[in-house]
Coordinates of C-alpha atoms in Angstrom, one line a residue:
Chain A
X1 CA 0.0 0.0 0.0
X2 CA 1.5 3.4 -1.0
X3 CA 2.4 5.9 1.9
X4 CA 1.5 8.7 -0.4
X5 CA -0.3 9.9 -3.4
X6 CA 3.0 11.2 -4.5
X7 CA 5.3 11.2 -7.5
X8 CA 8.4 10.4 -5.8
X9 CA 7.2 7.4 -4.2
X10 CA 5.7 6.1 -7.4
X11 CA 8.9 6.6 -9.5
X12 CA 10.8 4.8 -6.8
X13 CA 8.2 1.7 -6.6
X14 CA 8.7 1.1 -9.8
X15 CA 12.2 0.8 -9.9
X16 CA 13.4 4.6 -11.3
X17 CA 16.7 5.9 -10.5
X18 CA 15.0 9.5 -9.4
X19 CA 16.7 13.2 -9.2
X20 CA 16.0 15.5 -6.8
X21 CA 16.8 19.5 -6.3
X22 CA 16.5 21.6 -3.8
X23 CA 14.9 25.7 -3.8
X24 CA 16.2 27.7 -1.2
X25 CA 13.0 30.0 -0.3
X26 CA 14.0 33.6 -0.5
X27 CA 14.3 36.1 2.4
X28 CA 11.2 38.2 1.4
X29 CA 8.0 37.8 -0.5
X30 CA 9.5 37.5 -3.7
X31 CA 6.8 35.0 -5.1
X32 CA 8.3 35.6 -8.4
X33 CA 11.8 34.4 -7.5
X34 CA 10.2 31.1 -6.5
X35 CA 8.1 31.1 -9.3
X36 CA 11.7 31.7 -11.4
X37 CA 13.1 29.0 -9.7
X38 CA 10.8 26.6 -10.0
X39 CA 10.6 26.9 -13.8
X40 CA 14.6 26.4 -13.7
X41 CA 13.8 23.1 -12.0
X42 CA 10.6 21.6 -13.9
X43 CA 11.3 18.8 -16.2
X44 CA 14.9 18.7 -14.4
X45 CA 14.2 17.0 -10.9
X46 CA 11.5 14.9 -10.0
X47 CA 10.8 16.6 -6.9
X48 CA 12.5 19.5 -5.0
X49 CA 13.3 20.0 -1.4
X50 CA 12.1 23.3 -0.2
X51 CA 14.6 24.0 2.9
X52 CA 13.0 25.2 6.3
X53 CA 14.9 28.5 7.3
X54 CA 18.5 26.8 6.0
X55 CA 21.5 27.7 8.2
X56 CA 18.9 29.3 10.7
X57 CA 18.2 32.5 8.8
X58 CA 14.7 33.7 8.5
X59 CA 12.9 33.1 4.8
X60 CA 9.8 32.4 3.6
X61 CA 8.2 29.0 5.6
X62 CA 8.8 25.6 3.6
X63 CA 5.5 24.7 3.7
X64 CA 4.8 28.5 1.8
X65 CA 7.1 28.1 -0.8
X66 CA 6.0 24.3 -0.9
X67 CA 2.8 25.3 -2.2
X68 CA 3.8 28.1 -4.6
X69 CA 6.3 25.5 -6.0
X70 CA 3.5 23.0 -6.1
X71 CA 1.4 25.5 -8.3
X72 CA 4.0 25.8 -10.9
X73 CA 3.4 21.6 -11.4
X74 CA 6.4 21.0 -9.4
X75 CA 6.7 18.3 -6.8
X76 CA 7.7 19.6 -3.2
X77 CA 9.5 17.9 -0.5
X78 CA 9.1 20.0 2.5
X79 CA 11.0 20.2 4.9
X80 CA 10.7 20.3 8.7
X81 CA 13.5 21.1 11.5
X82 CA 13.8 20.6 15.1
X83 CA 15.1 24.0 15.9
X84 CA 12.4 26.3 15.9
X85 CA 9.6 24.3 16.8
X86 CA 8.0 21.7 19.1
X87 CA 6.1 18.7 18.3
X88 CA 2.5 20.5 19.0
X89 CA 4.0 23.1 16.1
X90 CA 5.1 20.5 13.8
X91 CA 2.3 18.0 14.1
X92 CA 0.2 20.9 13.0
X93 CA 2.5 21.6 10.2
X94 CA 2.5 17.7 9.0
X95 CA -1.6 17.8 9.1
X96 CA -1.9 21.0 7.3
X97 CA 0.8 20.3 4.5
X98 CA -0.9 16.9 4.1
X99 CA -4.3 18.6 3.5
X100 CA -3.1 20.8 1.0
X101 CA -1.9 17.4 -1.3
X102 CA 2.5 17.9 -0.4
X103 CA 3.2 14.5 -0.2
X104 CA 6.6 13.8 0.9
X105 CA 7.9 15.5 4.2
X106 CA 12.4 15.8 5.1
X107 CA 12.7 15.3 8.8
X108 CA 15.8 16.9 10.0
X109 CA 17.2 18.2 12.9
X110 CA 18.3 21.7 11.7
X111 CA 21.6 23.7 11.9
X112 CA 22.1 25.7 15.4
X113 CA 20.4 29.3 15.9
X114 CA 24.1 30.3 16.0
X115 CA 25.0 30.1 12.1
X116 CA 22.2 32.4 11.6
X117 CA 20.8 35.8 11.2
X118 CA 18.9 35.4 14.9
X119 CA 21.8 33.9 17.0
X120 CA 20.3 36.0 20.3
X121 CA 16.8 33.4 19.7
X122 CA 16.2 30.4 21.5
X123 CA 15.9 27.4 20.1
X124 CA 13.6 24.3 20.3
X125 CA 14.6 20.5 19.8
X126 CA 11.6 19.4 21.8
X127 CA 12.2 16.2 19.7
X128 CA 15.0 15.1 17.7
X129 CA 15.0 14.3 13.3
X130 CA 14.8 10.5 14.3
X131 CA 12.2 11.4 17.3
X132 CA 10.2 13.8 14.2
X133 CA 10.8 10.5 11.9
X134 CA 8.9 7.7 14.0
X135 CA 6.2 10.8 15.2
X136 CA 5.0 11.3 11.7
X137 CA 5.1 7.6 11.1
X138 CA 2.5 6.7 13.7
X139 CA 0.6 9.8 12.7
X140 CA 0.7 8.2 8.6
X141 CA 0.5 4.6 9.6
X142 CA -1.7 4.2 13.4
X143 CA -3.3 7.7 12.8
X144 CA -2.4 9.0 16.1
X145 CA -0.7 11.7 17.6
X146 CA 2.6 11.9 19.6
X147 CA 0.1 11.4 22.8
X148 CA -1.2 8.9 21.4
X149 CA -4.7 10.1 20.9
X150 CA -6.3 9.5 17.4
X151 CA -6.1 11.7 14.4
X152 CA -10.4 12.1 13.9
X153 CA -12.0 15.2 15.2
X154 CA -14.7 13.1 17.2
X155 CA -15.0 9.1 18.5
X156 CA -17.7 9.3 15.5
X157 CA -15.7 10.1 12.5
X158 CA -13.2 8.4 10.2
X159 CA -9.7 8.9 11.4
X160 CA -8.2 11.5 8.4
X161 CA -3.9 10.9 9.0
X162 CA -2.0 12.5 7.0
X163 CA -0.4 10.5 3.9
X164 CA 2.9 11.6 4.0
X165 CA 6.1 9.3 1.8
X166 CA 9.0 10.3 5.0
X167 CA 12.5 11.5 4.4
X168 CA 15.4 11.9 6.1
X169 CA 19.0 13.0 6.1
X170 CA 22.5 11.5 6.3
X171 CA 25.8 12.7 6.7
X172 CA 28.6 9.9 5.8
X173 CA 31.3 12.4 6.4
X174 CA 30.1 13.9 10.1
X175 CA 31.9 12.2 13.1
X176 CA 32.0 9.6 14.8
X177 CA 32.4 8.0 11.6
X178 CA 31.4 4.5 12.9
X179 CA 28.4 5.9 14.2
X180 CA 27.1 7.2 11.0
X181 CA 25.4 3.9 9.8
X182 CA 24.2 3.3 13.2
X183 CA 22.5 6.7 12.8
X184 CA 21.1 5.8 9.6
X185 CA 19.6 2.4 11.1
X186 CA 18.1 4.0 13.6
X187 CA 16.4 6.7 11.0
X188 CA 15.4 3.4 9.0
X189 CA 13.9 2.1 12.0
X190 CA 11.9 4.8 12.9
X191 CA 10.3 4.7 9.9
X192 CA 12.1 7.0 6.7
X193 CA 11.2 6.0 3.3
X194 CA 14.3 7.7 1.8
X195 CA 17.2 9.6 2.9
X196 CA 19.2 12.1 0.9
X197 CA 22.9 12.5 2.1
X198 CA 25.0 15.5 2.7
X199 CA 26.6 16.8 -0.4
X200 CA 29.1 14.5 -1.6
X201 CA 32.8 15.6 -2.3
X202 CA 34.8 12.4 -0.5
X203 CA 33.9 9.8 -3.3
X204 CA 36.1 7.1 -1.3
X205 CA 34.6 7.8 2.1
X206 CA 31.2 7.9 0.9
X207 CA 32.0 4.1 -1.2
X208 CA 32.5 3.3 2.5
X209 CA 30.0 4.2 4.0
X210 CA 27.7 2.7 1.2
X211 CA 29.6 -0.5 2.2
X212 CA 28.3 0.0 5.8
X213 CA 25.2 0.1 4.5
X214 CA 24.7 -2.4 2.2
X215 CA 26.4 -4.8 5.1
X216 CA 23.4 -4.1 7.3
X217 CA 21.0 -4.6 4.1
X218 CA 19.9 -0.9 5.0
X219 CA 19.6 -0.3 1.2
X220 CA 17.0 -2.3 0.9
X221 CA 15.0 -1.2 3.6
X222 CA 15.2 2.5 2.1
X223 CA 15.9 4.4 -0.9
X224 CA 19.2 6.2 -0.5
X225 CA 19.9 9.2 -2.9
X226 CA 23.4 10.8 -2.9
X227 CA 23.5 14.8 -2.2
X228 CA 25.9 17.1 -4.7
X229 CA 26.5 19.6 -4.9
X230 CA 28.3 21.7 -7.5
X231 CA 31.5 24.0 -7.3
X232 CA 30.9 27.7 -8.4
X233 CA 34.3 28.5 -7.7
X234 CA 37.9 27.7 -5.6
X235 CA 36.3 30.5 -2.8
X236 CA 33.3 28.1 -2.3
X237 CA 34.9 25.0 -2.4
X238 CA 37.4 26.4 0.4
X239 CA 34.5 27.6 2.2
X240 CA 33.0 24.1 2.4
X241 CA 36.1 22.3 3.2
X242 CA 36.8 25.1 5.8
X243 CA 33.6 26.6 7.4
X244 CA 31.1 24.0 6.7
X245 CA 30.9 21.7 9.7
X246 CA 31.4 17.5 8.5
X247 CA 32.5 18.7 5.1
X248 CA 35.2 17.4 3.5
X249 CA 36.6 18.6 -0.4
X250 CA 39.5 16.7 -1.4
X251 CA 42.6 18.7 -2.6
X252 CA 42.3 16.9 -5.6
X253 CA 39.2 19.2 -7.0
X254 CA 40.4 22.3 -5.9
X255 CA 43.5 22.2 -7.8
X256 CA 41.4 21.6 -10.7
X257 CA 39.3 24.6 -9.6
X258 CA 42.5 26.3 -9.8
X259 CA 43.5 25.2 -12.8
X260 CA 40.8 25.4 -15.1
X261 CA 40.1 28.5 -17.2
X262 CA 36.6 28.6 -16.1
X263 CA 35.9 27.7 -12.5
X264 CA 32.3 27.7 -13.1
X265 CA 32.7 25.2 -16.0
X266 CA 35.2 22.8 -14.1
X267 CA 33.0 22.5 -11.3
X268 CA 29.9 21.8 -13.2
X269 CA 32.0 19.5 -15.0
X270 CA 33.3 17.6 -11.3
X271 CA 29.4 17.4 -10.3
X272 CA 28.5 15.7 -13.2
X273 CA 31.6 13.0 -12.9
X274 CA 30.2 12.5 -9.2
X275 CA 26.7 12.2 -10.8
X276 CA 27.8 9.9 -13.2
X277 CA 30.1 7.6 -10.2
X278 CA 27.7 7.7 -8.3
X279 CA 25.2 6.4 -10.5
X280 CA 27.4 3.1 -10.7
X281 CA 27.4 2.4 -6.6
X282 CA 24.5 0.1 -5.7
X283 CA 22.5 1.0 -2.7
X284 CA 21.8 4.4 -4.7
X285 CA 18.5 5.4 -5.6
X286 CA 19.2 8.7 -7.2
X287 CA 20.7 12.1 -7.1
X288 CA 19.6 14.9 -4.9
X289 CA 21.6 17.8 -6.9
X290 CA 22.0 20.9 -4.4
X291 CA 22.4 23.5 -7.3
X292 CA 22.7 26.5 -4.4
X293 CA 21.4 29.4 -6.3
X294 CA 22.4 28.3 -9.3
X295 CA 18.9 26.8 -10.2
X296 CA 19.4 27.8 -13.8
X297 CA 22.4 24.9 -14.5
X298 CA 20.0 22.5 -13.4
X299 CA 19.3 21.6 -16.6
X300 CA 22.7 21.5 -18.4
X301 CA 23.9 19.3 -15.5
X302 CA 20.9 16.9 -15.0
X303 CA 21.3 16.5 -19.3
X304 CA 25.0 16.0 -19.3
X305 CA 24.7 13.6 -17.0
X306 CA 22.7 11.2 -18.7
X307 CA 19.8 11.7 -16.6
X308 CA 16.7 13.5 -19.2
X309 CA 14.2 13.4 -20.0
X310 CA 12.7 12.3 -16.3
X311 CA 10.4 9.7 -16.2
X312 CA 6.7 10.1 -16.3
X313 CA 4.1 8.4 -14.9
Chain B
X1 CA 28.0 23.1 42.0
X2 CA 25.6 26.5 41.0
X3 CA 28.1 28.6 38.8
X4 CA 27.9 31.7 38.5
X5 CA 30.4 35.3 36.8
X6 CA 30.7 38.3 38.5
X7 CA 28.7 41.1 36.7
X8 CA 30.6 43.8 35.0
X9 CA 31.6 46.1 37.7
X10 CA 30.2 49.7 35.5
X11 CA 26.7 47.5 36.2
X12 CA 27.0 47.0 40.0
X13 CA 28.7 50.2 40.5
X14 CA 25.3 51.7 38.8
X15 CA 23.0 50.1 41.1
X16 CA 25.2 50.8 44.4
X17 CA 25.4 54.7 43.5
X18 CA 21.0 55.1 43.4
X19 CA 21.9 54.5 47.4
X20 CA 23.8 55.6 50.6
X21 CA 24.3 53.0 52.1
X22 CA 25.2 49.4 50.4
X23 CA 25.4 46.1 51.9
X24 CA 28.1 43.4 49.8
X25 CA 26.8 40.0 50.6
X26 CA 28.9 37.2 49.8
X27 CA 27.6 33.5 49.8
X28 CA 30.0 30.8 51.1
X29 CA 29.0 27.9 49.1
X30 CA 28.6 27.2 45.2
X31 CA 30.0 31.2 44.3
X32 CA 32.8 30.5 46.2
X33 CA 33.9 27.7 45.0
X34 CA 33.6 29.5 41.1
X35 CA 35.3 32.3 42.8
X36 CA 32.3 34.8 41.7
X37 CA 30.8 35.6 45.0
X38 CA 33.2 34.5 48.3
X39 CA 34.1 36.6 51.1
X40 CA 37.1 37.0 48.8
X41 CA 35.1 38.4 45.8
X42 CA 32.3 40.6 48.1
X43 CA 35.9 42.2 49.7
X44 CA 37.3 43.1 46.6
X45 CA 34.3 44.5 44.9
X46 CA 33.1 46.4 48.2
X47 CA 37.7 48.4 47.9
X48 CA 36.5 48.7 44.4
X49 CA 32.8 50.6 44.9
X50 CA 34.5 52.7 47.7
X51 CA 37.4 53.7 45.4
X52 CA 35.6 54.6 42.4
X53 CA 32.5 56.4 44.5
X54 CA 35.4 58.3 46.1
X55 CA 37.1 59.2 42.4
X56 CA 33.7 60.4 41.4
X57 CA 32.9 62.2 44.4
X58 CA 29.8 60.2 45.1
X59 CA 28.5 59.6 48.7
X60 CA 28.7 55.8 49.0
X61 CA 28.7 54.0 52.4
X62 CA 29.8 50.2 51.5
X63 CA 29.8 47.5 54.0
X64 CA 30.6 43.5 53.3
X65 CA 29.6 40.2 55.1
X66 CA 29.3 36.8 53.4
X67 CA 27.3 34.1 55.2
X68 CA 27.6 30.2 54.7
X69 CA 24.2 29.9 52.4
X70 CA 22.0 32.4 51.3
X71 CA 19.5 30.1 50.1
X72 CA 19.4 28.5 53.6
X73 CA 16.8 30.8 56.1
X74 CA 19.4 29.6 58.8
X75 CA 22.6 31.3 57.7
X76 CA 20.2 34.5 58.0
X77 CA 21.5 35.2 61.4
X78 CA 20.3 38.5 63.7
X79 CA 23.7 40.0 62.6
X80 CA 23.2 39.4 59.1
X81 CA 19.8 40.6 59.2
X82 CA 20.7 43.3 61.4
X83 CA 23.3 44.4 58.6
X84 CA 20.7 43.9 56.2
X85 CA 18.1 46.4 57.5
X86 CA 20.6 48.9 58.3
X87 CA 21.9 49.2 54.5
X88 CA 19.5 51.2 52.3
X89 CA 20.5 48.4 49.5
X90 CA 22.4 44.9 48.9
X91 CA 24.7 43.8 46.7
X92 CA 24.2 39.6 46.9
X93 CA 27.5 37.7 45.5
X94 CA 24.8 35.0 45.4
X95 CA 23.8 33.0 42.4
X96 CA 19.8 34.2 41.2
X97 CA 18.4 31.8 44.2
X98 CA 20.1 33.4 46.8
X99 CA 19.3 37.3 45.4
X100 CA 15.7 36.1 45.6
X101 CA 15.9 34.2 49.1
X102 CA 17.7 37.5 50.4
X103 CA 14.3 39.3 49.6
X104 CA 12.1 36.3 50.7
X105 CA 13.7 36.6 54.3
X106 CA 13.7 40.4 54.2
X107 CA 11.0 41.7 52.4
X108 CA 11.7 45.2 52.9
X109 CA 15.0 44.8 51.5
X110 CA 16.8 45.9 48.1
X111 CA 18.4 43.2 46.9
X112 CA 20.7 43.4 43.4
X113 CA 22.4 40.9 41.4
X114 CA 26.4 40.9 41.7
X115 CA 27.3 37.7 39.8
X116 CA 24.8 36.3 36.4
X117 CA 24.0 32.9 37.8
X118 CA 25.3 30.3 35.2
X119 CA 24.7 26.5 35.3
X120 CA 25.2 23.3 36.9
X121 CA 28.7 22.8 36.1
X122 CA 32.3 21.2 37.8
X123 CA 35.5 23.1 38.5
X124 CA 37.7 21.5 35.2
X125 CA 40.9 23.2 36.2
X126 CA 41.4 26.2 38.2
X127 CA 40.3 29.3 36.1
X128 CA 37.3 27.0 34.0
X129 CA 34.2 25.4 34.9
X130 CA 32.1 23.8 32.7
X131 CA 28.1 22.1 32.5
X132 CA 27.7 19.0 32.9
X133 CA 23.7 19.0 34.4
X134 CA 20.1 20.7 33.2
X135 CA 18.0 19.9 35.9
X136 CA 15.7 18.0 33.5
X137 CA 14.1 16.5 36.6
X138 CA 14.1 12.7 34.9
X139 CA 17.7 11.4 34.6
X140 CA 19.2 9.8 32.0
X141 CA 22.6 8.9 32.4
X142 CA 22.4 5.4 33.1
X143 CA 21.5 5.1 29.6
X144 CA 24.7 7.0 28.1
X145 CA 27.5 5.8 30.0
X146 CA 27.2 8.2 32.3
X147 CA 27.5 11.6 30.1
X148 CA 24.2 13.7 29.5
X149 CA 23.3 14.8 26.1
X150 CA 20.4 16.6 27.5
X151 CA 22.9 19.4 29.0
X152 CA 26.2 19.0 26.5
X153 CA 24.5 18.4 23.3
X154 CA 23.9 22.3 22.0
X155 CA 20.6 20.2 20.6
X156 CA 20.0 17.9 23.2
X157 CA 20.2 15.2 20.6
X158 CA 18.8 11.8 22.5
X159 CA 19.7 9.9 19.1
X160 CA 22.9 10.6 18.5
X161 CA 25.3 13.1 16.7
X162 CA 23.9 15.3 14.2
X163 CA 25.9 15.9 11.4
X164 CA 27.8 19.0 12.5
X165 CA 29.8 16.5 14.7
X166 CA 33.4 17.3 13.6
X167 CA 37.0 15.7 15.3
X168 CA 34.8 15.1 18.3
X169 CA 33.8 18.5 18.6
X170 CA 30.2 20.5 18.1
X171 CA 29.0 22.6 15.3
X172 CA 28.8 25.6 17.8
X173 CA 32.1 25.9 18.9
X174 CA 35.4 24.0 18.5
X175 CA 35.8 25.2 22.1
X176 CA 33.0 22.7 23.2
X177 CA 33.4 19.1 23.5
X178 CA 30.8 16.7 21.0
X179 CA 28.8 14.7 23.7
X180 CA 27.9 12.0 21.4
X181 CA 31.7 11.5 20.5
X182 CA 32.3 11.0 23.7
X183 CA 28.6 9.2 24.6
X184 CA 30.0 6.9 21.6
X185 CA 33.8 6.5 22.6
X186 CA 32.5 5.1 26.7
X187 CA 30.1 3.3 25.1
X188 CA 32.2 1.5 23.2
X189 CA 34.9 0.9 25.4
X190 CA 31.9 -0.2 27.7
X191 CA 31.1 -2.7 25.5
X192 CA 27.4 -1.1 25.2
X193 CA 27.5 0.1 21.6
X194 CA 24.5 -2.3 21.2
X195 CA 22.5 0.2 23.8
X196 CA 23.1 3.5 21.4
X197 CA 21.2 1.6 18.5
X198 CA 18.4 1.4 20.2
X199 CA 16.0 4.8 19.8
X200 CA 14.8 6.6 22.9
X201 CA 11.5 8.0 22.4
X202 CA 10.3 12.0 22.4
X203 CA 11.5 13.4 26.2
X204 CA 9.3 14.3 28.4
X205 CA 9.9 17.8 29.7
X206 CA 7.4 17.8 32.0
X207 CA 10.0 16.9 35.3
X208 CA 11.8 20.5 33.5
X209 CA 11.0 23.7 33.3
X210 CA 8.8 22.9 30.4
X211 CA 6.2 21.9 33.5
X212 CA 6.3 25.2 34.9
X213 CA 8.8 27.0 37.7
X214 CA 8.8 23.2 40.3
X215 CA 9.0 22.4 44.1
X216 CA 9.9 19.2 46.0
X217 CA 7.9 18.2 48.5
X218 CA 9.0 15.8 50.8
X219 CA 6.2 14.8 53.3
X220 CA 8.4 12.5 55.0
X221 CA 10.5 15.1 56.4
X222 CA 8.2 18.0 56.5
X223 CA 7.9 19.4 60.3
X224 CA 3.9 18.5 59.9
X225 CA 4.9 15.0 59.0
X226 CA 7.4 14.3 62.1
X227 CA 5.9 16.3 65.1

């Protein structure tokens, strides 16, 4: 029985290696940015994460921009952090996104108040992502709340849960290494459908942590699609390796940032190398391309990398 | 221990000027131990408002007296109170309990904050102390090897590290420790790596503050109880 009426869920039952890309909401109500965006992406991805206040600064809400994207024929996958609120808040959220037809839902646990543009707020983490996983599970699959009471607005009526296909993230390359796959089992357990990973740079520690995975059979149990993300330029790749806490970007691509004539084109040209590796690793479902405002290469990279036209259903 | 970091001294020396006559009270127990509010500290800061009220030609009276507790109604002896009463203001060393107790024995009195009251926290090495408890009312440590994610995880993660884990530090600050590297590193030398696999349902906050400001009572040991 499907967990959702969506797309992504579909593609993946029957047996499509899926893209994914992700829309940074913008820091005002610029509905034609999104709208811009979007249109960048359709065709391209097969759904799109819509982030939830990335890196802790204030933009439009995900579920928001979820449903503009949504109207441009595009298929969301909203996301939901930890930080700013609790699980009253976020049930809420999960029962009104589900009402207005988004059908997949990325539990995280959000980046600290501290990397953002509010570092004097407080912050929340009444629950945890893998807490937020197995929550919206039993609210999807037993129709009842975190207290355990049922999801029908009297003992008379039909319990309504929200049909939700669940998400979650990985990061192969945070520490304790070792504890990575454990962290992924216990995300499986709760209850994820699919996880998409941290953007990938470390090809050879990622192959490892694959290993991991397939060693536990985890791969089975859930569709794993590998994050990229592509290099604008040496300044960005430094900043990752540098600033960006459990990333790591081999030497290797940076001196061919440095090299190349065209930074832009190099990098592009690195992502789509990844794509294509990737691709060849078994345990992965697909490719969740983190084009950071850059939603206009989208296309040229999904293309070059053998990956168009996307399925239909 | 209650830690606690003296306040700067522009701040105190703001609220002792509004009076004539202040009263430095030092608390002998958890600030003295942090070395924010000892008969030590409350001697120095009292030569320091006397100095600078002199400088600036400002009529300033400052006495000091420390006492064991100032959370304690006992340690509120009749010389302490006396001290108290006579003073047109206090100064408590104390952490944000004893400020508040001050006022609870002595109504009438003025009572400011010396010190911004900190956390539960051990001495590490002279000169840094450092949190190791949140009061969540419902302890946990049994169930990490004896280190609490509750108060050293900058999310209070219950599920392990979140991915801004980096060389065993948090995403926060490379200054603080990452519980869950070291949660995982006694686990493992524990032999209870098994036990971190497992997932630990949603908290409940309820034994926090989350349940509202809390009391203990203990109707075992109440006077009522044993007469």
């Amino acid at each position: 029985m499907p967990k959702s009426d969506g797309r992504l869920e579909q593609l993946f039952e029957k047996g499509h290696f899926v893209v994914t890309g992700e829309l940074g909401p913008p820091k005002s109500v610029d509905v034609d940015l999104v709208k811009e965006k979007a249109g960048h992406l359709l065709g391209c991805v097969d759904a799109v994460n819509i982030t939830d206040n990335q890196t802790a600064i204030v933009r439009m809400s995900s579920f928001a921009t979820a449903l503009l994207v949504q109207g441009q024929g595009l298929e969301p996958v909203m996301q939901i952090t930890c930080r700013d609120r609790n699980r009253i808040a976020i049930q809420s959220d999960v029962i009104g996104a589900a009402a207005h037809g988004i059908h997949n839902i990325l539990c995280l646990t959000g980046d600290h108040q501290c990397f953002g543009n509010h570092p004097t707020s407080k912050n929340v983490y009444d629950i945890d992502s893998i807490q937020l996983i197995a929550m919206i599970k039993a609210m999807r699959d037993e129709g009842v709340f975190a207290c355990g009471e049922e999801i029908r607005v009297s003992k008379k009526a039909d319990v309504k849960p929200p049909q939700v296909f669940i998400g979650a993230a990985a990061n192969p390359f945070g520490d304790p290494f070792e504890f990575r796959v454990i962290r992924l089992a216990k995300k499986v357990a709760a209850g994820a459908n699919f996880i998409q990973t941290q953007c990938i740079y470390d090809m050879e520690r990622f192959a490892e942590w694959m290993k991991q995975v397939r060693n536990r059979g985890l791969h089975e149990k859930v569709k794993i699609i590998a994050g990229v993300t592509p290099l604008k330029s040496v300044g960005m790749a430094k900043y990752m390796r540098d600033s960006v806490a459990g990333m790591m970007v081999p030497d290797s691509y940076i001196d061919r940032l440095n090299k190349a004539e065209n930074a832009a084109e190099e990098g592009i040209a690195i992502c789509i190398e990844q794509m294509q590796q990737l691709c060849e690793i078994e345990g992965v479902a697909g490719i969740h391309l983190m084009a950071i405002e850059w939603e206009h290469k989208v296309k040229g990279i999904v293309e070059k990398a053998g990956l168009l036209p996307r399925p239909t259903i | 221990m209650i830690t606690a970091e003296r306040k700067p001294f522009d701040t105190v020396y703001e609220f002792a000027r509004r009076h004539k006559k202040v009263l430095v009270l030092g608390c002998g127990t958890c600030v003295t131990v942090c070395m924010a509010g000892g008969k030590k500290e409350a001697e120095i800061l009292t030569s320091q408002l006397t100095l600078k009220a002199r400088q600036d030609g400002v009529d300033l009276e400052v006495e000091e007296h420390t006492i064991e507790r100032q959370c304690d109604r006992e340690f509120f002896d009749e010389a302490t109170q006396r001290k108290i009463k006579d003073a047109d203001a206090v100064i408590s060393l104390a952490c944000g309990v004893g400020v508040q107790f001050c006022i609870e024995v002595l109504p009438d009195a003025i009572v400011y904050p010396g010190v911004d009251t900190k956390f539960y926290g051990a001495t590490i090495e002279q000169g840094l102390w450092s949190e190791r408890c949140g009061g969540c009312g419902n302890c946990v440590l049994e169930q990490f090897g004896g280190l609490c994610p509750v108060a050293r995880c900058s999310k209070s993660l219950l599920n392990g590290p979140c991915g801004g884990s980096s060389d065993g530090k948090c995403e926060v600050n490379s200054d603080i420790d990452c519980i869950w590297q070291l949660i995982y590193d006694r686990m493992k030398k524990l032999g209870r790596l098994d036990e971190l696999e497992q997932n630990q349902p949603a908290k409940d906050w309820t034994t926090g503050r989350d349940g509202g400001p809390r009391r203990i009572l203990r109707e075992d040991v109440t006077l009522e109880a044993n007469p």
